[in-house]
Amino acid sequence: MDWIGSARAGLSARLETGIDRPLALALSGGGDSIALLRVAADWARENGRRLLALTVDHGLSADSAAWTTFAGRSAREAGAEWRSLNWIGSRPATGLPAAARSARHRLIADAAREAGARVVLFAHTADDIAEGEVMRAEGSTLGRLRDWSPSPAWPEGRGLMLLRPMLGAGRAEVRAWLKGQGADWIDDPGNEDVRFARSRARQALTLLPTGGPEGRMRVDCASAAAAPRQPTLTLSRKDDGCAAVRSSPLPMGEGTLILNRNTDSYTLAAALVCVGGGDRPPRGDRLAAILARLQSGASFTATLSGARIEAREGEVLVAREAGELVRRPRPPLALSADVGTVWDGRWAITVDSPGWSVVPAAGRMAALAGADRAVLKALPPAARGSVPVLIRNDATAPVLAGTVGRAAGLVEERLARALDRMTHERDLGGAIHGASPRNHLFSS
């Protein structure tokens, strides 16, 4: 079938071959994921890759344990490794589908990173794109699906890309292929529950008079592709917004970005979220207001999405808003020895011995040693207070992160992924054989 060739081509276009690193796959046991499991397992065998299937048991159905068992058996029969993951914790009274989706992405991201994977396969189809368009028309803020995009889980998904090679396939043709293969899959009755927006969208699409499911998918996916992009980090860019961005060349300046005034809304939104260390795009009306002020040439200072925007004559500085760290103080984050810990969504910090905690420099700069103060002084004033410093349990004097241990900035690589600067699995990851990693965001 044509969709299989397209899916295999998508895998070959993005993935490395002949390496031991595992390729992860999100396996629910539903028809779409079982189909992707079979296609990906064949591709992996032919291309010297290990396939690791990951199944999340949300515990939302009395049958969930049986479904998880079925998924595990299916993965092993296909020749894949398999792990089950459990969503543990309280369930919200409202917004359950969104909470379950977020938990699924976090659990899969953690497991994939732990296994050493850099890419996770998801089995979304053209039907999922069309259903998303219906949901957005009803007011949902759900991001649009793209074939290659960063994991939406942050910081759990750092370093991971999602690959969706089946976006050109319709759900009906996938299931017809599965039936021809004699394959079993799970049909979750929750997919028909009209209390949930996804189920309502699915039912609404079945009523469209567009000449059958295949014609309906072509109509709705064409509309989705033509729709303007929303400022969400799960989207890929085909144009190059990086020309509008450069980093501060100063010491410890990682994460301080300089934009020009003609930047587009997507690049601005991505820069704000990455510099702010969060995972939610700014509200559209607030983003549009900032963009209009930039394009007007006005000089101003504003805050949005945890980031501080300082617009002057020729350039726009975007830094973490240190005042937010002061207004909403968090307790010191304890660091375990030899374990990379993410702080403020922007830094991965590792120390060699226990007893250290990380806090912002704001309010502590005067207590730093002279050499550390000199490093901070070289930074733009807006960026100084948000730099991480370390304190030890038995001492009061802070030290600049990186002076003790290692401090790796996460902002620039995250933004490079959001702006589609890493288009292949070989682009992902850090230094190779001790060499400095290429700066994907600012290299040509």
Short mmCIF file of N, CA, C and O in Angstrom, two decimals, residues 323-436:
data_model
loop_
_atom_site.label_atom_id
_atom_site.label_comp_id
_atom_site.label_asym_id
_atom_site.label_seq_id
_atom_site.Cartn_x
_atom_site.Cartn_y
_atom_site.Cartn_z
N GLY A 323 13.23 39.00 37.77
CA GLY A 323 12.27 39.46 38.76
C GLY A 323 11.24 38.40 39.11
O GLY A 323 10.76 38.35 40.24
N GLU A 324 10.91 37.53 38.15
CA GLU A 324 9.95 36.46 38.41
C GLU A 324 10.52 35.47 39.43
O GLU A 324 9.79 34.93 40.25
N LEU A 325 11.83 35.25 39.36
CA LEU A 325 12.48 34.34 40.32
C LEU A 325 12.49 34.93 41.72
O LEU A 325 12.55 34.19 42.71
N VAL A 326 12.42 36.26 41.80
CA VAL A 326 12.38 36.93 43.11
C VAL A 326 10.96 37.01 43.63
O VAL A 326 10.69 36.76 44.81
N ARG A 327 10.03 37.35 42.74
CA ARG A 327 8.63 37.49 43.16
C ARG A 327 8.01 36.16 43.53
O ARG A 327 7.15 36.09 44.42
N ARG A 328 8.43 35.10 42.84
CA ARG A 328 7.91 33.76 43.14
C ARG A 328 9.09 32.87 43.51
O ARG A 328 9.45 31.96 42.75
N PRO A 329 9.70 33.10 44.64
CA PRO A 329 10.91 32.35 44.99
C PRO A 329 10.62 30.87 45.19
O PRO A 329 9.57 30.48 45.71
N ARG A 330 11.55 30.06 44.77
CA ARG A 330 11.46 28.61 44.98
C ARG A 330 12.54 28.21 45.96
O ARG A 330 13.59 28.86 46.04
N PRO A 331 12.33 27.15 46.69
CA PRO A 331 13.40 26.69 47.60
C PRO A 331 14.61 26.25 46.80
O PRO A 331 14.49 25.87 45.63
N PRO A 332 15.79 26.29 47.40
CA PRO A 332 16.99 25.81 46.70
C PRO A 332 16.78 24.39 46.20
O PRO A 332 16.20 23.55 46.87
N LEU A 333 17.26 24.14 44.97
CA LEU A 333 17.12 22.82 44.37
C LEU A 333 18.36 21.99 44.70
O LEU A 333 19.48 22.33 44.28
N ALA A 334 18.17 20.93 45.49
CA ALA A 334 19.29 20.08 45.89
C ALA A 334 19.82 19.29 44.71
O ALA A 334 19.05 18.80 43.87
N LEU A 335 21.14 19.16 44.64
CA LEU A 335 21.81 18.43 43.57
C LEU A 335 22.41 17.14 44.10
O LEU A 335 23.09 17.16 45.13
N SER A 336 22.18 16.05 43.40
CA SER A 336 22.82 14.79 43.74
C SER A 336 24.13 14.67 42.98
O SER A 336 24.26 15.18 41.86
N ALA A 337 25.10 14.02 43.58
CA ALA A 337 26.41 13.89 42.95
C ALA A 337 26.30 13.09 41.65
O ALA A 337 25.63 12.05 41.59
N ASP A 338 26.93 13.62 40.61
CA ASP A 338 27.05 12.94 39.31
C ASP A 338 25.71 12.70 38.63
O ASP A 338 25.58 11.79 37.79
N VAL A 339 24.71 13.50 38.96
CA VAL A 339 23.39 13.39 38.32
C VAL A 339 23.04 14.75 37.74
O VAL A 339 22.96 15.74 38.46
N GLY A 340 22.85 14.80 36.43
CA GLY A 340 22.45 16.05 35.81
C GLY A 340 21.05 16.45 36.24
O GLY A 340 20.11 15.68 36.09
N THR A 341 20.91 17.65 36.77
CA THR A 341 19.63 18.14 37.26
C THR A 341 19.25 19.41 36.51
O THR A 341 20.07 20.32 36.38
N VAL A 342 18.02 19.47 36.01
CA VAL A 342 17.58 20.65 35.27
C VAL A 342 17.04 21.68 36.24
O VAL A 342 16.19 21.38 37.09
N TRP A 343 17.56 22.89 36.10
CA TRP A 343 17.12 24.00 36.96
C TRP A 343 16.50 25.09 36.10
O TRP A 343 17.07 25.52 35.10
N ASP A 344 15.32 25.53 36.48
CA ASP A 344 14.60 26.62 35.83
C ASP A 344 14.33 26.35 34.35
O ASP A 344 14.09 27.27 33.59
N GLY A 345 14.35 25.10 33.95
CA GLY A 345 14.06 24.76 32.56
C GLY A 345 15.12 25.22 31.59
O GLY A 345 14.94 25.08 30.37
N ARG A 346 16.27 25.74 32.09
CA ARG A 346 17.25 26.37 31.20
C ARG A 346 18.66 25.84 31.36
O ARG A 346 19.51 26.07 30.50
N TRP A 347 18.94 25.18 32.47
CA TRP A 347 20.29 24.73 32.75
C TRP A 347 20.28 23.29 33.25
O TRP A 347 19.41 22.92 34.05
N ALA A 348 21.24 22.49 32.78
CA ALA A 348 21.48 21.16 33.32
C ALA A 348 22.77 21.23 34.13
O ALA A 348 23.84 21.51 33.57
N ILE A 349 22.67 20.99 35.42
CA ILE A 349 23.80 21.22 36.33
C ILE A 349 24.19 19.89 36.98
O ILE A 349 23.33 19.14 37.46
N THR A 350 25.49 19.63 36.99
CA THR A 350 26.03 18.40 37.57
C THR A 350 27.17 18.75 38.51
O THR A 350 28.04 19.56 38.15
N VAL A 351 27.18 18.17 39.70
CA VAL A 351 28.26 18.37 40.66
C VAL A 351 28.88 17.02 41.00
O VAL A 351 28.25 15.98 40.82
N ASP A 352 30.11 17.06 41.47
CA ASP A 352 30.84 15.83 41.75
C ASP A 352 30.64 15.30 43.17
O ASP A 352 30.98 14.15 43.46
N SER A 353 30.11 16.14 44.06
CA SER A 353 29.96 15.73 45.46
C SER A 353 28.63 16.22 46.00
O SER A 353 28.06 17.19 45.50
N PRO A 354 28.07 15.56 47.01
CA PRO A 354 26.77 15.97 47.55
C PRO A 354 26.89 17.24 48.38
O PRO A 354 27.98 17.72 48.68
N GLY A 355 25.72 17.78 48.73
CA GLY A 355 25.68 18.93 49.61
C GLY A 355 25.45 20.25 48.91
O GLY A 355 25.32 21.29 49.58
N TRP A 356 25.39 20.26 47.58
CA TRP A 356 25.19 21.50 46.83
C TRP A 356 23.73 21.69 46.46
O TRP A 356 23.01 20.73 46.18
N SER A 357 23.31 22.95 46.41
CA SER A 357 21.98 23.32 45.92
C SER A 357 22.14 24.49 44.96
O SER A 357 23.12 25.24 45.02
N VAL A 358 21.18 24.63 44.05
CA VAL A 358 21.24 25.70 43.06
C VAL A 358 20.12 26.70 43.30
O VAL A 358 18.99 26.34 43.62
N VAL A 359 20.46 28.00 43.17
CA VAL A 359 19.53 29.12 43.36
C VAL A 359 19.87 30.18 42.31
O VAL A 359 20.95 30.15 41.71
N PRO A 360 18.98 31.16 42.08
CA PRO A 360 19.32 32.24 41.16
C PRO A 360 20.30 33.22 41.79
O PRO A 360 20.37 33.36 43.01
N ALA A 361 21.06 33.89 40.93
CA ALA A 361 22.03 34.87 41.42
C ALA A 361 21.37 36.10 42.02
O ALA A 361 21.99 36.81 42.83
N ALA A 362 20.12 36.36 41.64
CA ALA A 362 19.42 37.55 42.15
C ALA A 362 19.42 37.57 43.67
O ALA A 362 19.05 36.58 44.31
N GLY A 363 19.88 38.67 44.25
CA GLY A 363 19.95 38.81 45.69
C GLY A 363 21.19 38.23 46.32
O GLY A 363 21.40 38.37 47.53
N ARG A 364 22.03 37.59 45.52
CA ARG A 364 23.23 36.95 46.06
C ARG A 364 24.51 37.41 45.36
O ARG A 364 25.59 36.93 45.66
N MET A 365 24.40 38.33 44.41
CA MET A 365 25.56 38.71 43.61
C MET A 365 26.66 39.36 44.44
O MET A 365 27.84 39.15 44.19
N ALA A 366 26.26 40.14 45.45
CA ALA A 366 27.27 40.81 46.27
C ALA A 366 28.10 39.83 47.08
O ALA A 366 29.23 40.14 47.47
N ALA A 367 27.55 38.64 47.34
CA ALA A 367 28.27 37.64 48.14
C ALA A 367 29.19 36.76 47.30
O ALA A 367 29.94 35.95 47.84
N LEU A 368 29.15 36.90 45.98
CA LEU A 368 30.02 36.11 45.11
C LEU A 368 31.47 36.59 45.21
O LEU A 368 31.74 37.75 45.54
N ALA A 369 32.39 35.71 44.89
CA ALA A 369 33.80 36.09 44.82
C ALA A 369 34.01 37.08 43.68
O ALA A 369 33.20 37.17 42.74
N GLY A 370 35.11 37.82 43.75
CA GLY A 370 35.37 38.86 42.76
C GLY A 370 35.39 38.33 41.34
O GLY A 370 34.86 38.99 40.42
N ALA A 371 36.00 37.17 41.13
CA ALA A 371 36.06 36.62 39.77
C ALA A 371 34.68 36.28 39.25
O ALA A 371 34.37 36.51 38.06
N ASP A 372 33.81 35.75 40.11
CA ASP A 372 32.44 35.43 39.69
C ASP A 372 31.66 36.70 39.39
O ASP A 372 30.88 36.76 38.44
N ARG A 373 31.85 37.73 40.21
CA ARG A 373 31.17 39.00 39.96
C ARG A 373 31.62 39.60 38.63
O ARG A 373 30.82 40.21 37.90
N ALA A 374 32.88 39.42 38.28
CA ALA A 374 33.39 39.94 37.02
C ALA A 374 32.72 39.25 35.83
O ALA A 374 32.41 39.88 34.81
N VAL A 375 32.48 37.94 35.96
CA VAL A 375 31.79 37.21 34.90
C VAL A 375 30.37 37.75 34.73
O VAL A 375 29.91 38.01 33.61
N LEU A 376 29.67 37.94 35.83
CA LEU A 376 28.30 38.46 35.75
C LEU A 376 28.28 39.88 35.20
O LEU A 376 27.37 40.27 34.46
N LYS A 377 29.27 40.67 35.55
CA LYS A 377 29.30 42.07 35.11
C LYS A 377 29.41 42.17 33.59
O LYS A 377 28.98 43.14 32.98
N ALA A 378 30.01 41.15 32.98
CA ALA A 378 30.14 41.16 31.52
C ALA A 378 28.81 40.88 30.82
O ALA A 378 28.69 41.10 29.61
N LEU A 379 27.82 40.40 31.55
CA LEU A 379 26.51 40.11 30.98
C LEU A 379 25.65 41.36 30.93
O LEU A 379 25.85 42.29 31.71
N PRO A 380 24.65 41.40 30.04
CA PRO A 380 23.67 42.48 30.10
C PRO A 380 23.02 42.51 31.48
O PRO A 380 22.76 41.44 32.06
N PRO A 381 22.75 43.68 32.04
CA PRO A 381 22.17 43.73 33.39
C PRO A 381 20.92 42.88 33.55
O PRO A 381 20.72 42.26 34.59
N ALA A 382 20.09 42.81 32.50
CA ALA A 382 18.84 42.05 32.59
C ALA A 382 19.09 40.57 32.77
O ALA A 382 18.22 39.85 33.27
N ALA A 383 20.26 40.08 32.36
CA ALA A 383 20.53 38.64 32.39
C ALA A 383 21.22 38.17 33.66
O ALA A 383 21.30 36.97 33.91
N ARG A 384 21.73 39.08 34.46
CA ARG A 384 22.59 38.68 35.57
C ARG A 384 21.85 37.93 36.67
O ARG A 384 22.33 36.93 37.18
N GLY A 385 20.70 38.41 37.05
CA GLY A 385 20.01 37.82 38.20
C GLY A 385 19.49 36.43 37.98
O GLY A 385 19.23 35.70 38.94
N SER A 386 19.34 36.01 36.71
CA SER A 386 18.77 34.68 36.43
C SER A 386 19.83 33.62 36.23
O SER A 386 19.51 32.45 35.99
N VAL A 387 21.11 33.98 36.36
CA VAL A 387 22.18 33.01 36.23
C VAL A 387 22.18 32.10 37.47
O VAL A 387 22.00 32.58 38.59
N PRO A 388 22.39 30.79 37.31
CA PRO A 388 22.40 29.90 38.48
C PRO A 388 23.69 30.01 39.28
O PRO A 388 24.78 30.10 38.72
N VAL A 389 23.54 30.02 40.61
CA VAL A 389 24.68 29.95 41.51
C VAL A 389 24.46 28.79 42.47
O VAL A 389 23.32 28.37 42.70
N LEU A 390 25.54 28.28 43.01
CA LEU A 390 25.47 27.13 43.90
C LEU A 390 25.78 27.55 45.33
O LEU A 390 26.64 28.40 45.58
N ILE A 391 25.07 26.94 46.27
CA ILE A 391 25.35 27.12 47.69
C ILE A 391 25.54 25.75 48.30
O ILE A 391 24.93 24.77 47.87
N ARG A 392 26.41 25.69 49.30
CA ARG A 392 26.68 24.42 49.96
C ARG A 392 25.99 24.40 51.32
O ARG A 392 25.83 25.44 51.96
N ASN A 393 25.58 23.22 51.73
CA ASN A 393 24.82 23.10 52.97
C ASN A 393 25.54 23.71 54.16
O ASN A 393 24.92 24.30 55.05
N ASP A 394 26.88 23.59 54.20
CA ASP A 394 27.62 24.05 55.37
C ASP A 394 28.31 25.40 55.15
O ASP A 394 29.22 25.76 55.88
N ALA A 395 27.90 26.14 54.13
CA ALA A 395 28.51 27.44 53.86
C ALA A 395 27.45 28.40 53.34
O ALA A 395 26.39 27.99 52.84
N THR A 396 27.69 29.68 53.48
CA THR A 396 26.72 30.68 53.05
C THR A 396 27.14 31.36 51.76
O THR A 396 26.30 31.93 51.06
N ALA A 397 28.43 31.36 51.42
CA ALA A 397 28.90 32.08 50.24
C ALA A 397 28.55 31.30 48.97
O ALA A 397 28.93 30.13 48.83
N PRO A 398 27.85 31.91 48.02
CA PRO A 398 27.52 31.22 46.78
C PRO A 398 28.70 31.24 45.80
O PRO A 398 29.61 32.07 45.91
N VAL A 399 28.66 30.31 44.86
CA VAL A 399 29.65 30.29 43.78
C VAL A 399 28.89 30.15 42.47
O VAL A 399 27.81 29.55 42.41
N LEU A 400 29.46 30.70 41.41
CA LEU A 400 28.82 30.64 40.11
C LEU A 400 28.76 29.20 39.63
O LEU A 400 29.74 28.46 39.71
N ALA A 401 27.58 28.77 39.14
CA ALA A 401 27.46 27.42 38.60
C ALA A 401 28.43 27.26 37.44
O ALA A 401 28.56 28.14 36.58
N GLY A 402 29.13 26.15 37.42
CA GLY A 402 30.18 25.93 36.43
C GLY A 402 31.55 26.13 37.02
O GLY A 402 32.52 25.52 36.58
N THR A 403 31.65 27.01 38.04
CA THR A 403 32.89 27.12 38.79
C THR A 403 33.11 25.83 39.57
O THR A 403 34.22 25.31 39.67
N VAL A 404 32.03 25.36 40.16
CA VAL A 404 32.00 24.04 40.79
C VAL A 404 31.08 23.17 39.94
O VAL A 404 29.95 23.55 39.67
N GLY A 405 31.56 22.03 39.51
CA GLY A 405 30.73 21.17 38.69
C GLY A 405 30.61 21.68 37.26
O GLY A 405 31.41 22.50 36.79
N ARG A 406 29.56 21.26 36.59
CA ARG A 406 29.33 21.60 35.19
C ARG A 406 27.94 22.19 35.03
O ARG A 406 26.98 21.67 35.59
N ALA A 407 27.84 23.23 34.24
CA ALA A 407 26.56 23.88 33.96
C ALA A 407 26.38 23.98 32.45
O ALA A 407 27.11 24.72 31.78
N ALA A 408 25.45 23.22 31.91
CA ALA A 408 25.20 23.21 30.46
C ALA A 408 23.89 23.92 30.18
O ALA A 408 22.84 23.56 30.71
N GLY A 409 23.95 24.95 29.34
CA GLY A 409 22.74 25.67 28.97
C GLY A 409 21.89 24.86 28.01
O GLY A 409 22.40 24.14 27.15
N LEU A 410 20.57 24.97 28.15
CA LEU A 410 19.64 24.20 27.34
C LEU A 410 18.90 25.04 26.32
O LEU A 410 18.24 24.51 25.43
N VAL A 411 18.99 26.36 26.44
CA VAL A 411 18.12 27.24 25.65
C VAL A 411 18.41 27.17 24.16
O VAL A 411 17.50 27.01 23.34
N GLU A 412 19.68 27.29 23.79
CA GLU A 412 20.00 27.41 22.37
C GLU A 412 19.67 26.13 21.60
O GLU A 412 19.11 26.18 20.51
N GLU A 413 20.01 24.97 22.17
CA GLU A 413 19.69 23.73 21.46
C GLU A 413 18.18 23.53 21.39
O GLU A 413 17.65 23.07 20.37
N ARG A 414 17.48 23.88 22.45
CA ARG A 414 16.02 23.74 22.42
C ARG A 414 15.42 24.63 21.34
O ARG A 414 14.52 24.21 20.60
N LEU A 415 15.91 25.85 21.23
CA LEU A 415 15.39 26.75 20.21
C LEU A 415 15.75 26.26 18.82
O LEU A 415 14.95 26.38 17.89
N ALA A 416 16.94 25.71 18.67
CA ALA A 416 17.33 25.16 17.37
C ALA A 416 16.37 24.06 16.93
O ALA A 416 16.00 23.97 15.75
N ARG A 417 15.94 23.23 17.86
CA ARG A 417 14.98 22.18 17.52
C ARG A 417 13.63 22.79 17.15
O ARG A 417 12.98 22.35 16.20
N ALA A 418 13.20 23.78 17.91
CA ALA A 418 11.91 24.41 17.63
C ALA A 418 11.90 25.09 16.27
O ALA A 418 10.87 25.14 15.60
N LEU A 419 13.05 25.61 15.84
CA LEU A 419 13.14 26.30 14.56
C LEU A 419 13.59 25.38 13.43
O LEU A 419 14.01 25.83 12.38
N ASP A 420 13.51 24.07 13.68
CA ASP A 420 13.75 23.06 12.65
C ASP A 420 15.17 23.12 12.09
O ASP A 420 15.39 22.94 10.89
N ARG A 421 16.15 23.35 12.97
CA ARG A 421 17.53 23.37 12.54
C ARG A 421 18.20 21.99 12.67
O ARG A 421 19.34 21.83 12.25
N MET A 422 17.52 21.06 13.26
CA MET A 422 18.05 19.70 13.38
C MET A 422 17.08 18.78 12.65
O MET A 422 16.05 18.40 13.18
N THR A 423 17.40 18.45 11.42
CA THR A 423 16.45 17.77 10.55
C THR A 423 16.68 16.26 10.45
O THR A 423 15.92 15.58 9.77
N HIS A 424 17.72 15.76 11.13
CA HIS A 424 18.06 14.34 11.04
C HIS A 424 18.56 13.86 12.39
O HIS A 424 19.09 14.64 13.18
N GLU A 425 18.39 12.57 12.63
CA GLU A 425 18.84 12.00 13.90
C GLU A 425 20.32 12.25 14.15
O GLU A 425 20.75 12.46 15.29
N ARG A 426 21.13 12.29 13.10
CA ARG A 426 22.57 12.49 13.29
C ARG A 426 22.88 13.89 13.79
O ARG A 426 23.97 14.14 14.30
N ASP A 427 21.95 14.84 13.65
CA ASP A 427 22.16 16.20 14.14
C ASP A 427 21.98 16.30 15.64
O ASP A 427 22.37 17.31 16.25
N LEU A 428 21.35 15.30 16.26
CA LEU A 428 20.96 15.40 17.65
C LEU A 428 22.09 14.97 18.56
O LEU A 428 23.01 14.28 18.16
N GLY A 429 22.01 15.38 19.81
CA GLY A 429 22.99 14.95 20.79
C GLY A 429 24.12 15.94 20.93
O GLY A 429 24.21 16.96 20.24
N GLY A 430 25.03 15.65 21.87
CA GLY A 430 26.11 16.56 22.21
C GLY A 430 27.39 16.24 21.48
O GLY A 430 27.40 15.79 20.34
N ALA A 431 28.50 16.45 22.18
CA ALA A 431 29.82 16.28 21.58
C ALA A 431 30.04 14.83 21.19
O ALA A 431 29.59 13.90 21.84
N ILE A 432 30.74 14.64 20.08
CA ILE A 432 31.07 13.30 19.60
C ILE A 432 32.57 13.11 19.71
O ILE A 432 33.35 13.90 19.18
N HIS A 433 32.99 12.07 20.41
CA HIS A 433 34.41 11.76 20.58
C HIS A 433 35.19 12.96 21.10
O HIS A 433 36.31 13.24 20.68
N GLY A 434 34.59 13.72 22.01
CA GLY A 434 35.28 14.82 22.65
C GLY A 434 35.25 16.12 21.88
O GLY A 434 35.71 17.16 22.37
N ALA A 435 34.71 16.12 20.65
CA ALA A 435 34.67 17.35 19.87
C ALA A 435 33.52 18.24 20.34
O ALA A 435 32.52 17.76 20.87
N SER A 436 33.66 19.54 20.13
CA SER A 436 32.59 20.46 20.50
C SER A 436 31.42 20.25 19.55
O SER A 436 31.60 20.11 18.33
#
